[in-house]
mmCIF file of C-alpha atoms in Angstrom:
data_model
loop_
_atom_site.group_PDB
_atom_site.id
_atom_site.type_symbol
_atom_site.label_atom_id
_atom_site.label_comp_id
_atom_site.label_asym_id
_atom_site.label_seq_id
_atom_site.Cartn_x
_atom_site.Cartn_y
_atom_site.Cartn_z
ATOM 1 C CA UNK B 5 0.014 -0.136 0.163
ATOM 2 C CA UNK B 6 1.370 3.356 -0.597
ATOM 3 C CA UNK B 7 2.870 5.399 2.441
ATOM 4 C CA UNK B 8 0.287 7.736 3.901
ATOM 5 C CA UNK B 9 1.126 11.493 3.437
ATOM 6 C CA UNK B 10 0.898 13.854 6.459
ATOM 7 C CA UNK B 11 0.236 17.637 6.113
ATOM 8 C CA UNK B 12 0.532 20.368 8.674
ATOM 9 C CA UNK B 13 -2.234 21.026 11.203
ATOM 10 C CA UNK B 14 -4.397 23.953 10.700
ATOM 11 C CA UNK B 15 -4.215 25.633 14.113
ATOM 12 C CA UNK B 16 -7.491 26.300 16.051
ATOM 13 C CA UNK B 17 -7.741 30.047 15.659
ATOM 14 C CA UNK B 18 -7.460 29.544 11.705
ATOM 15 C CA UNK B 19 -9.604 26.308 11.566
ATOM 16 C CA UNK B 20 -13.162 28.130 11.631
ATOM 17 C CA UNK B 21 -12.392 30.144 8.888
ATOM 18 C CA UNK B 22 -10.850 27.870 6.438
ATOM 19 C CA UNK B 23 -13.458 25.119 7.355
ATOM 20 C CA UNK B 24 -16.115 27.343 6.574
ATOM 21 C CA UNK B 25 -14.728 27.494 2.861
ATOM 22 C CA UNK B 26 -15.377 23.705 2.395
ATOM 23 C CA UNK B 27 -18.200 22.600 -0.185
ATOM 24 C CA UNK B 28 -20.178 19.856 0.502
ATOM 25 C CA UNK B 29 -20.616 16.923 -2.292
ATOM 26 C CA UNK B 30 -23.731 14.550 -2.189
ATOM 27 C CA UNK B 31 -23.633 11.078 -3.416
ATOM 28 C CA UNK B 32 -26.863 9.939 -4.373
ATOM 29 C CA UNK B 33 -27.487 6.168 -4.276
ATOM 30 C CA UNK B 34 -30.306 5.023 -6.841
ATOM 31 C CA UNK B 35 -31.462 2.631 -3.888
ATOM 32 C CA UNK B 36 -32.936 5.737 -2.364
ATOM 33 C CA UNK B 37 -36.873 5.840 -3.241
ATOM 34 C CA UNK B 38 -37.962 7.983 -0.533
ATOM 35 C CA UNK B 39 -37.592 9.037 3.182
ATOM 36 C CA UNK B 40 -36.060 6.163 5.357
ATOM 37 C CA UNK B 41 -35.849 3.813 2.287
ATOM 38 C CA UNK B 42 -31.891 3.889 2.206
ATOM 39 C CA UNK B 43 -30.726 4.596 5.847
ATOM 40 C CA UNK B 44 -26.898 4.627 5.847
ATOM 41 C CA UNK B 45 -26.107 2.740 9.021
ATOM 42 C CA UNK B 46 -22.231 2.762 8.616
ATOM 43 C CA UNK B 47 -19.464 4.774 6.885
ATOM 44 C CA UNK B 48 -15.611 3.994 6.681
ATOM 45 C CA UNK B 49 -12.759 5.651 4.493
ATOM 46 C CA UNK B 50 -10.242 3.162 3.012
ATOM 47 C CA UNK B 51 -6.727 3.837 4.763
ATOM 48 C CA UNK B 52 -5.616 6.023 1.917
ATOM 49 C CA UNK B 53 -8.921 7.985 1.897
ATOM 50 C CA UNK B 54 -9.324 7.459 -1.754
ATOM 51 C CA UNK B 55 -12.333 5.400 -1.477
ATOM 52 C CA UNK B 56 -15.261 5.418 1.111
ATOM 53 C CA UNK B 57 -17.767 2.559 1.957
ATOM 54 C CA UNK B 58 -21.565 3.244 2.836
ATOM 55 C CA UNK B 59 -23.683 0.043 4.383
ATOM 56 C CA UNK B 60 -27.538 0.440 4.549
ATOM 57 C CA UNK B 61 -30.605 -0.840 6.170
ATOM 58 C CA UNK B 62 -31.911 -2.081 2.942
ATOM 59 C CA UNK B 63 -28.841 -4.369 2.133
ATOM 60 C CA UNK B 64 -26.885 -1.901 -0.175
ATOM 61 C CA UNK B 65 -23.169 -2.032 0.416
ATOM 62 C CA UNK B 66 -21.428 0.640 -1.865
ATOM 63 C CA UNK B 67 -18.047 1.861 -2.443
ATOM 64 C CA UNK B 68 -17.745 5.590 -3.496
ATOM 65 C CA UNK B 69 -14.789 7.722 -4.913
ATOM 66 C CA UNK B 70 -14.999 10.834 -3.313
ATOM 67 C CA UNK B 71 -13.787 12.473 -6.259
ATOM 68 C CA UNK B 72 -16.288 11.248 -8.650
ATOM 69 C CA UNK B 73 -19.753 11.271 -7.355
ATOM 70 C CA UNK B 74 -21.835 9.825 -9.949
ATOM 71 C CA UNK B 75 -23.222 6.419 -9.029
ATOM 72 C CA UNK B 76 -21.681 5.086 -12.160
ATOM 73 C CA UNK B 77 -18.194 5.491 -10.490
ATOM 74 C CA UNK B 78 -19.143 3.802 -7.721
ATOM 75 C CA UNK B 79 -19.124 -0.200 -6.655
ATOM 76 C CA UNK B 80 -22.037 -2.122 -5.193
ATOM 77 C CA UNK B 81 -20.948 -5.147 -3.620
ATOM 78 C CA UNK B 82 -23.868 -7.729 -3.421
ATOM 79 C CA UNK B 83 -24.269 -10.822 -1.213
ATOM 80 C CA UNK B 84 -25.853 -9.811 2.119
ATOM 81 C CA UNK B 85 -29.306 -10.709 2.359
ATOM 82 C CA UNK B 86 -30.008 -8.492 5.527
ATOM 83 C CA UNK B 87 -28.998 -4.882 6.576
ATOM 84 C CA UNK B 88 -25.643 -3.887 6.821
ATOM 85 C CA UNK B 89 -24.599 -2.975 10.228
ATOM 86 C CA UNK B 90 -21.089 -2.116 10.218
ATOM 87 C CA UNK B 91 -17.668 -2.180 7.726
ATOM 88 C CA UNK B 92 -13.991 -1.942 8.279
ATOM 89 C CA UNK B 93 -11.340 -1.727 5.978
ATOM 90 C CA UNK B 94 -8.001 -3.845 6.083
ATOM 91 C CA UNK B 95 -5.639 -1.420 7.561
ATOM 92 C CA UNK B 96 -2.800 -3.081 5.432
ATOM 93 C CA UNK B 97 -4.480 -3.081 1.977
ATOM 94 C CA UNK B 98 -6.425 -0.393 -0.234
ATOM 95 C CA UNK B 99 -9.193 -2.482 -1.368
ATOM 96 C CA UNK B 100 -10.171 -5.334 1.326
ATOM 97 C CA UNK B 101 -13.212 -4.685 3.370
ATOM 98 C CA UNK B 102 -15.116 -6.571 5.916
ATOM 99 C CA UNK B 103 -18.726 -6.025 6.515
ATOM 100 C CA UNK B 104 -21.005 -7.372 9.228
ATOM 101 C CA UNK B 105 -25.021 -7.909 8.749
ATOM 102 C CA UNK B 106 -28.318 -8.885 10.471
ATOM 103 C CA UNK B 107 -28.168 -11.858 7.984
ATOM 104 C CA UNK B 108 -25.806 -13.376 10.418
ATOM 105 C CA UNK B 109 -22.432 -13.254 8.449
ATOM 106 C CA UNK B 110 -19.403 -11.289 8.162
ATOM 107 C CA UNK B 111 -18.278 -11.027 4.728
ATOM 108 C CA UNK B 112 -14.744 -10.179 3.242
ATOM 109 C CA UNK B 113 -14.523 -8.494 -0.342
ATOM 110 C CA UNK B 114 -12.170 -7.595 -3.117
ATOM 111 C CA UNK B 115 -13.390 -4.038 -3.848
ATOM 112 C CA UNK B 116 -11.241 -4.112 -6.810
ATOM 113 C CA UNK B 117 -12.808 -7.126 -8.368
ATOM 114 C CA UNK B 118 -16.236 -6.804 -6.547
ATOM 115 C CA UNK B 119 -15.773 -10.550 -5.359
ATOM 116 C CA UNK B 120 -16.770 -11.691 -2.004
ATOM 117 C CA UNK B 121 -13.648 -13.504 -0.777
ATOM 118 C CA UNK B 122 -15.315 -15.411 2.031
ATOM 119 C CA UNK B 123 -18.523 -15.518 3.922
ATOM 120 C CA UNK B 124 -18.054 -16.420 7.870
ATOM 121 C CA UNK B 125 -21.336 -17.451 9.675
ATOM 122 C CA UNK B 126 -21.613 -15.762 13.069
ATOM 123 C CA UNK B 127 -24.258 -17.818 14.695
ATOM 124 C CA UNK B 128 -26.556 -14.656 14.912
ATOM 125 C CA UNK B 129 -27.321 -11.139 13.626
ATOM 126 C CA UNK B 130 -24.150 -9.235 13.173
ATOM 127 C CA UNK B 131 -23.741 -5.750 14.998
ATOM 128 C CA UNK B 132 -20.014 -4.640 14.803
ATOM 129 C CA UNK B 133 -16.780 -5.576 13.155
ATOM 130 C CA UNK B 134 -13.425 -4.392 14.144
ATOM 131 C CA UNK B 135 -10.107 -5.124 12.280
ATOM 132 C CA UNK B 136 -6.505 -5.483 13.897
ATOM 133 C CA UNK B 137 -3.889 -2.836 12.661
ATOM 134 C CA UNK B 138 -1.656 -5.400 11.313
ATOM 135 C CA UNK B 139 -4.542 -7.083 9.104
ATOM 136 C CA UNK B 140 -4.060 -10.754 10.775
ATOM 137 C CA UNK B 141 -7.432 -10.457 12.681
ATOM 138 C CA UNK B 142 -11.059 -9.305 12.773
ATOM 139 C CA UNK B 143 -13.498 -9.371 15.484
ATOM 140 C CA UNK B 144 -17.153 -9.494 14.764
ATOM 141 C CA UNK B 145 -19.631 -8.610 17.196
ATOM 142 C CA UNK B 146 -23.364 -10.212 17.555
ATOM 143 C CA UNK B 147 -26.403 -8.507 18.923
ATOM 144 C CA UNK B 148 -26.454 -11.171 21.584
ATOM 145 C CA UNK B 149 -23.060 -9.594 22.974
ATOM 146 C CA UNK B 150 -21.058 -12.244 21.745
ATOM 147 C CA UNK B 151 -17.440 -11.559 20.043
ATOM 148 C CA UNK B 152 -16.344 -13.871 17.104
ATOM 149 C CA UNK B 153 -12.538 -13.653 16.224
ATOM 150 C CA UNK B 154 -11.713 -14.337 12.626
ATOM 151 C CA UNK B 155 -8.200 -15.070 11.731
ATOM 152 C CA UNK B 156 -6.711 -14.366 8.398
ATOM 153 C CA UNK B 157 -4.038 -16.373 6.872
ATOM 154 C CA UNK B 158 -2.153 -15.705 3.845
ATOM 155 C CA UNK B 159 -2.328 -19.198 2.735
ATOM 156 C CA UNK B 160 -5.988 -20.210 3.283
ATOM 157 C CA UNK B 161 -9.329 -18.805 3.866
ATOM 158 C CA UNK B 162 -10.209 -16.909 7.144
ATOM 159 C CA UNK B 163 -11.135 -19.053 10.216
ATOM 160 C CA UNK B 164 -13.583 -18.256 12.847
ATOM 161 C CA UNK B 165 -12.232 -18.891 16.591
ATOM 162 C CA UNK B 166 -14.330 -19.794 19.263
ATOM 163 C CA UNK B 167 -16.822 -17.429 20.252
ATOM 164 C CA UNK B 168 -16.480 -15.148 23.390
ATOM 165 C CA UNK B 169 -19.698 -14.490 25.278
ATOM 166 C CA UNK B 170 -19.703 -11.044 27.041
ATOM 167 C CA UNK B 171 -21.894 -10.677 30.095
ATOM 168 C CA UNK B 172 -22.734 -7.151 29.422
ATOM 169 C CA UNK B 173 -24.038 -5.166 26.578
ATOM 170 C CA UNK B 174 -21.199 -5.008 23.807
ATOM 171 C CA UNK B 175 -21.783 -2.149 21.471
ATOM 172 C CA UNK B 176 -18.321 -1.510 19.680
ATOM 173 C CA UNK B 177 -14.648 -2.675 19.745
ATOM 174 C CA UNK B 178 -11.278 -1.391 18.590
ATOM 175 C CA UNK B 179 -7.854 -3.114 18.959
ATOM 176 C CA UNK B 180 -4.169 -1.330 19.770
ATOM 177 C CA UNK B 181 -3.723 1.214 16.885
ATOM 178 C CA UNK B 182 -0.253 -0.259 15.672
ATOM 179 C CA UNK B 183 1.400 -3.790 15.447
ATOM 180 C CA UNK B 184 0.042 -7.060 16.198
ATOM 181 C CA UNK B 185 -3.336 -7.132 18.204
ATOM 182 C CA UNK B 186 -2.555 -7.014 22.151
ATOM 183 C CA UNK B 187 -5.222 -4.852 23.654
ATOM 184 C CA UNK B 188 -8.787 -4.802 22.948
ATOM 185 C CA UNK B 189 -11.291 -1.978 24.013
ATOM 186 C CA UNK B 190 -14.930 -2.877 24.527
ATOM 187 C CA UNK B 191 -17.723 -0.138 25.059
ATOM 188 C CA UNK B 192 -20.526 -1.739 27.750
ATOM 189 C CA UNK B 193 -24.157 -0.944 28.317
ATOM 190 C CA UNK B 194 -23.155 -0.322 32.108
ATOM 191 C CA UNK B 195 -21.431 2.908 30.792
ATOM 192 C CA UNK B 196 -17.834 1.605 31.086
ATOM 193 C CA UNK B 197 -15.042 0.688 28.497
ATOM 194 C CA UNK B 198 -13.005 -2.651 29.291
ATOM 195 C CA UNK B 199 -9.583 -2.554 28.243
ATOM 196 C CA UNK B 200 -8.581 -6.068 28.011
ATOM 197 C CA UNK B 201 -5.697 -8.169 26.838
ATOM 198 C CA UNK B 202 -5.274 -9.989 23.420
ATOM 199 C CA UNK B 203 -5.368 -12.906 22.907
ATOM 200 C CA UNK B 204 -8.140 -14.129 25.585
ATOM 201 C CA UNK B 205 -6.061 -16.198 28.153
ATOM 202 C CA UNK B 206 -6.915 -19.842 29.067
ATOM 203 C CA UNK B 207 -9.902 -19.771 31.469
ATOM 204 C CA UNK B 208 -7.859 -20.837 34.432
ATOM 205 C CA UNK B 209 -5.491 -18.043 34.034
ATOM 206 C CA UNK B 210 -8.016 -15.381 34.345
ATOM 207 C CA UNK B 211 -7.451 -13.458 37.742
ATOM 208 C CA UNK B 212 -10.391 -11.930 39.342
ATOM 209 C CA UNK B 213 -10.763 -8.235 39.200
ATOM 210 C CA UNK B 214 -8.814 -5.636 37.047
ATOM 211 C CA UNK B 215 -5.193 -5.695 36.605
ATOM 212 C CA UNK B 216 -3.104 -2.276 36.945
ATOM 213 C CA UNK B 217 -2.653 -0.944 33.349
ATOM 214 C CA UNK B 218 0.391 0.628 32.478
ATOM 215 C CA UNK B 219 1.342 3.118 29.493
ATOM 216 C CA UNK B 220 2.768 0.231 27.728
ATOM 217 C CA UNK B 221 -0.769 -1.476 27.481
ATOM 218 C CA UNK B 222 -1.515 0.302 24.469
ATOM 219 C CA UNK B 223 1.935 -0.226 22.815
ATOM 220 C CA UNK B 224 1.844 -3.389 20.590
ATOM 221 C CA UNK B 225 4.312 -6.310 21.499
ATOM 222 C CA UNK B 226 6.895 -7.840 19.040
ATOM 223 C CA UNK B 227 4.999 -11.171 19.475
ATOM 224 C CA UNK B 228 3.603 -13.342 16.327
ATOM 225 C CA UNK B 229 0.044 -13.395 15.335
ATOM 226 C CA UNK B 230 -1.776 -15.696 18.088
ATOM 227 C CA UNK B 231 -3.300 -18.825 16.791
ATOM 228 C CA UNK B 232 -7.103 -19.152 17.436
ATOM 229 C CA UNK B 233 -7.870 -20.299 20.838
ATOM 230 C CA UNK B 234 -8.761 -23.922 21.507
ATOM 231 C CA UNK B 235 -11.400 -23.356 23.963
ATOM 232 C CA UNK B 236 -13.964 -20.804 25.397
ATOM 233 C CA UNK B 237 -12.289 -18.348 27.716
ATOM 234 C CA UNK B 238 -13.204 -14.832 29.097
ATOM 235 C CA UNK B 239 -11.257 -11.839 28.149
ATOM 236 C CA UNK B 240 -8.743 -10.667 31.007
ATOM 237 C CA UNK B 241 -9.658 -7.141 31.999
ATOM 238 C CA UNK B 242 -6.603 -4.981 32.430
ATOM 239 C CA UNK B 243 -8.483 -1.724 33.408
ATOM 240 C CA UNK B 244 -12.135 -0.496 33.410
ATOM 241 C CA UNK B 245 -12.849 3.115 32.507
ATOM 242 C CA UNK B 246 -16.247 4.140 34.226
ATOM 243 C CA UNK B 247 -16.981 7.045 31.553
ATOM 244 C CA UNK B 248 -20.883 7.454 31.550
ATOM 245 C CA UNK B 249 -23.879 7.074 33.533
ATOM 246 C CA UNK B 250 -25.463 5.062 30.788
ATOM 247 C CA UNK B 251 -24.288 2.813 27.991
ATOM 248 C CA UNK B 252 -21.172 3.497 26.001
ATOM 249 C CA UNK B 253 -21.933 3.163 22.349
ATOM 250 C CA UNK B 254 -18.953 4.318 20.396
ATOM 251 C CA UNK B 255 -15.199 5.049 20.808
ATOM 252 C CA UNK B 256 -12.388 6.145 18.768
ATOM 253 C CA UNK B 257 -8.639 6.474 19.571
ATOM 254 C CA UNK B 258 -6.965 9.663 18.062
ATOM 255 C CA UNK B 259 -4.299 8.957 15.229
ATOM 256 C CA UNK B 260 -1.711 10.057 17.725
ATOM 257 C CA UNK B 261 -3.021 7.772 20.386
ATOM 258 C CA UNK B 262 -3.244 10.598 22.893
ATOM 259 C CA UNK B 263 -6.789 10.598 23.296
ATOM 260 C CA UNK B 264 -9.732 8.132 23.458
ATOM 261 C CA UNK B 265 -13.198 9.378 22.777
ATOM 262 C CA UNK B 266 -15.902 7.693 24.027
ATOM 263 C CA UNK B 267 -19.747 8.409 22.917
ATOM 264 C CA UNK B 268 -22.653 7.573 25.474
ATOM 265 C CA UNK B 269 -26.197 7.133 25.285
ATOM 266 C CA UNK B 270 -26.389 10.203 27.797
ATOM 267 C CA UNK B 271 -25.488 12.510 24.523
ATOM 268 C CA UNK B 272 -21.967 13.146 25.998
ATOM 269 C CA UNK B 273 -18.531 12.527 24.252
ATOM 270 C CA UNK B 274 -15.668 11.997 26.897
ATOM 271 C CA UNK B 275 -11.983 12.488 26.245
ATOM 272 C CA UNK B 276 -9.655 10.372 27.805
ATOM 273 C CA UNK B 277 -5.902 10.875 28.021
ATOM 274 C CA UNK B 278 -4.219 7.547 27.405
ATOM 275 C CA UNK B 279 -0.901 8.465 29.278
ATOM 276 C CA UNK B 280 -3.235 8.120 32.754
ATOM 277 C CA UNK B 281 -6.557 7.116 31.516
ATOM 278 C CA UNK B 282 -8.018 10.253 33.023
ATOM 279 C CA UNK B 283 -10.971 12.076 31.395
ATOM 280 C CA UNK B 284 -9.610 15.298 30.446
ATOM 281 C CA UNK B 285 -12.868 17.019 29.053
ATOM 282 C CA UNK B 286 -16.370 16.293 28.073
ATOM 283 C CA UNK B 287 -18.192 17.498 25.049
ATOM 284 C CA UNK B 288 -21.917 17.896 25.590
ATOM 285 C CA UNK B 289 -23.413 19.562 22.179
ATOM 286 C CA UNK B 290 -25.119 16.516 20.916
ATOM 287 C CA UNK B 291 -28.788 16.065 21.330
ATOM 288 C CA UNK B 292 -29.049 12.167 21.701
ATOM 289 C CA UNK B 293 -26.864 9.193 22.017
ATOM 290 C CA UNK B 294 -23.480 9.558 20.298
ATOM 291 C CA UNK B 295 -23.763 6.606 17.656
ATOM 292 C CA UNK B 296 -20.220 7.540 16.391
ATOM 293 C CA UNK B 297 -17.246 9.457 17.091
ATOM 294 C CA UNK B 298 -14.349 10.250 14.937
ATOM 295 C CA UNK B 299 -10.924 12.346 15.036
ATOM 296 C CA UNK B 300 -9.470 14.599 12.318
ATOM 297 C CA UNK B 301 -6.538 12.901 10.943
ATOM 298 C CA UNK B 302 -4.185 14.664 13.033
ATOM 299 C CA UNK B 303 -6.091 14.255 16.123
ATOM 300 C CA UNK B 304 -6.665 17.931 16.488
ATOM 301 C CA UNK B 305 -10.525 17.732 16.089
ATOM 302 C CA UNK B 306 -13.395 15.575 17.170
ATOM 303 C CA UNK B 307 -16.792 15.363 16.408
ATOM 304 C CA UNK B 308 -19.815 12.944 17.021
ATOM 305 C CA UNK B 309 -22.915 11.617 15.278
ATOM 306 C CA UNK B 310 -26.414 11.307 16.639
ATOM 307 C CA UNK B 311 -29.739 10.041 15.635
ATOM 308 C CA UNK B 312 -31.493 13.008 17.343
ATOM 309 C CA UNK B 313 -31.187 16.694 16.752
ATOM 310 C CA UNK B 314 -29.502 18.304 13.842
ATOM 311 C CA UNK B 315 -26.198 19.687 13.114
ATOM 312 C CA UNK B 316 -22.602 18.225 13.677
ATOM 313 C CA UNK B 317 -20.359 20.270 16.098
ATOM 314 C CA UNK B 318 -16.562 19.928 15.875
ATOM 315 C CA UNK B 319 -14.609 20.380 18.849
ATOM 316 C CA UNK B 320 -10.983 21.177 19.494
ATOM 317 C CA UNK B 321 -9.721 18.179 21.134
ATOM 318 C CA UNK B 322 -7.086 19.996 23.333
ATOM 319 C CA UNK B 323 -9.432 22.407 24.712
ATOM 320 C CA UNK B 324 -13.031 20.882 24.253
ATOM 321 C CA UNK B 325 -13.891 24.464 22.260
ATOM 322 C CA UNK B 326 -16.569 24.054 19.300
ATOM 323 C CA UNK B 327 -14.715 25.588 16.431
ATOM 324 C CA UNK B 328 -17.146 24.817 13.543
ATOM 325 C CA UNK B 329 -20.605 23.348 12.883
ATOM 326 C CA UNK B 330 -22.217 21.572 9.974
ATOM 327 C CA UNK B 331 -25.621 22.457 9.349
ATOM 328 C CA UNK B 332 -27.807 19.455 8.719
ATOM 329 C CA UNK B 333 -31.555 19.072 8.161
ATOM 330 C CA UNK B 334 -31.948 15.669 9.689
ATOM 331 C CA UNK B 335 -29.858 14.039 12.437
ATOM 332 C CA UNK B 336 -26.428 12.642 11.385
ATOM 333 C CA UNK B 337 -25.713 9.436 13.251
ATOM 334 C CA UNK B 338 -22.636 8.479 10.944
ATOM 335 C CA UNK B 339 -19.773 10.890 10.908
ATOM 336 C CA UNK B 340 -16.129 9.980 9.937
ATOM 337 C CA UNK B 341 -13.170 12.201 9.300
ATOM 338 C CA UNK B 342 -11.033 11.742 6.191
ATOM 339 C CA UNK B 343 -7.909 9.721 7.476
ATOM 340 C CA UNK B 344 -5.324 11.134 5.300
ATOM 341 C CA UNK B 345 -4.054 14.814 5.330
ATOM 342 C CA UNK B 346 -7.567 16.334 4.633
ATOM 343 C CA UNK B 347 -10.245 17.801 6.970
ATOM 344 C CA UNK B 348 -13.144 16.398 4.912
ATOM 345 C CA UNK B 349 -15.992 14.787 6.901
ATOM 346 C CA UNK B 350 -18.389 12.362 5.596
ATOM 347 C CA UNK B 351 -21.636 11.966 7.312
ATOM 348 C CA UNK B 352 -25.089 10.454 6.901
ATOM 349 C CA UNK B 353 -28.571 11.367 7.486
ATOM 350 C CA UNK B 354 -29.574 14.309 5.172
ATOM 351 C CA UNK B 355 -31.660 13.689 2.092
ATOM 352 C CA UNK B 356 -30.109 12.374 -0.872
ATOM 353 C CA UNK B 357 -27.609 9.881 0.624
ATOM 354 C CA UNK B 358 -23.667 10.255 1.673
ATOM 355 C CA UNK B 359 -22.277 13.803 1.960
ATOM 356 C CA UNK B 360 -18.899 14.592 2.145
ATOM 357 C CA UNK B 361 -17.712 18.229 3.317
ATOM 358 C CA UNK B 362 -14.784 19.304 1.539
ATOM 359 C CA UNK B 363 -15.124 17.079 -1.602
ATOM 360 C CA UNK B 364 -16.424 19.890 -3.527
ATOM 361 C CA UNK B 365 -13.558 22.125 -2.983
ATOM 362 C CA UNK B 366 -12.389 24.701 -0.378
ATOM 363 C CA UNK B 367 -9.526 26.814 1.221
ATOM 364 C CA UNK B 368 -8.302 24.332 3.528
ATOM 365 C CA UNK B 369 -7.166 21.714 1.074
ATOM 366 C CA UNK B 370 -5.508 24.482 -1.102
ATOM 367 C CA UNK B 371 -3.730 26.284 1.671
ATOM 368 C CA UNK B 372 -2.445 23.609 3.825
ATOM 369 C CA UNK B 373 1.409 22.765 3.056
ATOM 370 C CA UNK B 374 2.959 19.361 2.871
ATOM 371 C CA UNK B 375 5.187 18.042 5.503
ATOM 372 C CA UNK B 376 7.111 14.864 6.041
ATOM 373 C CA UNK B 377 5.481 11.588 4.384
ATOM 374 C CA UNK B 378 4.993 9.919 8.059
ATOM 375 C CA UNK B 379 1.746 8.065 9.066
ATOM 376 C CA UNK B 380 0.224 9.548 11.916
ATOM 377 C CA UNK B 381 -0.523 5.960 13.019
ATOM 378 C CA UNK B 382 3.362 5.603 13.655
ATOM 379 C CA UNK B 383 3.404 7.364 16.628
ATOM 380 C CA UNK B 384 3.426 5.501 20.073
ATOM 381 C CA UNK B 385 1.041 6.344 22.785
ATOM 382 C CA UNK B 386 2.086 9.120 24.952
ATOM 383 C CA UNK B 387 4.291 10.742 21.967
#
């Protein structure tokens, strides 16, 4: 995959003026037949930002080229028989996608050839999916709060591991941001985020209670890719963040790993410092449950999506100050920043389908200068 190009960040005092110049592009899906007929449930950019995937309640899974909004330039991936709940790109490849559906499968796609590489039965309706940063593992979650590890091998088809049943509502999962999977973060229905070690230990080796967490917990080890567990075992909780008074429903690590954003059903987004796992600030501009949270490519700005209220507020991560707002006519539950040097924001909810702020032009893209070609994901936690 081509190296990710980093650009200089736009400072907080200049961001409102420059962001206001960005123009919005609409990507109209022909599946839209009226209000509510084509509800986008999930949005995800590929690692380079050259493609963006949308998954909808009507089973439509489509790949868009942000620079070519006409549907003839998009790719529809067909095969799911139920609504698309979540999509995730392989972080190590530009054109490999995983999707989970209410049809009870996790499918893997070669976007270039429009081919379904594999379909893995989940044993229940799919809800969420997370891809390890080294591409070796996908974790699919079911609506009954069971996690299914799926191991990817270069010489064979994906292999499902032993299901891991959770004792509490589990809404989203993410792995450590660099290297092989060693740490797993889970949002729960009791208002907490569990930070767990990976792979799951043997059941007899799991200690009761939490284990003190150190700064190295989010730093990947040099160990090889773990083999699928041979028997059912619980996850080993390293630490618990008691983040919200109601369910935690979304989370995202900043590209620098400095902050963890946690969205709750209490309409709040809490920002935790990953140095010491202390909540530094709370964002309260949402009208309803924070269905998605997302950081800009440089980690400087954060936003969230909700299925209540209108408008998308953009906050400065270091101060919590609202620096810009995207006006919408309907709630926008799915929001996602461009991953590679552009302050573009993709969102769902408004009539017409997917919208991307910045894709139609504006001053931010033209006035930012290139810096060194180093991926922001190369930064280690705390640096």
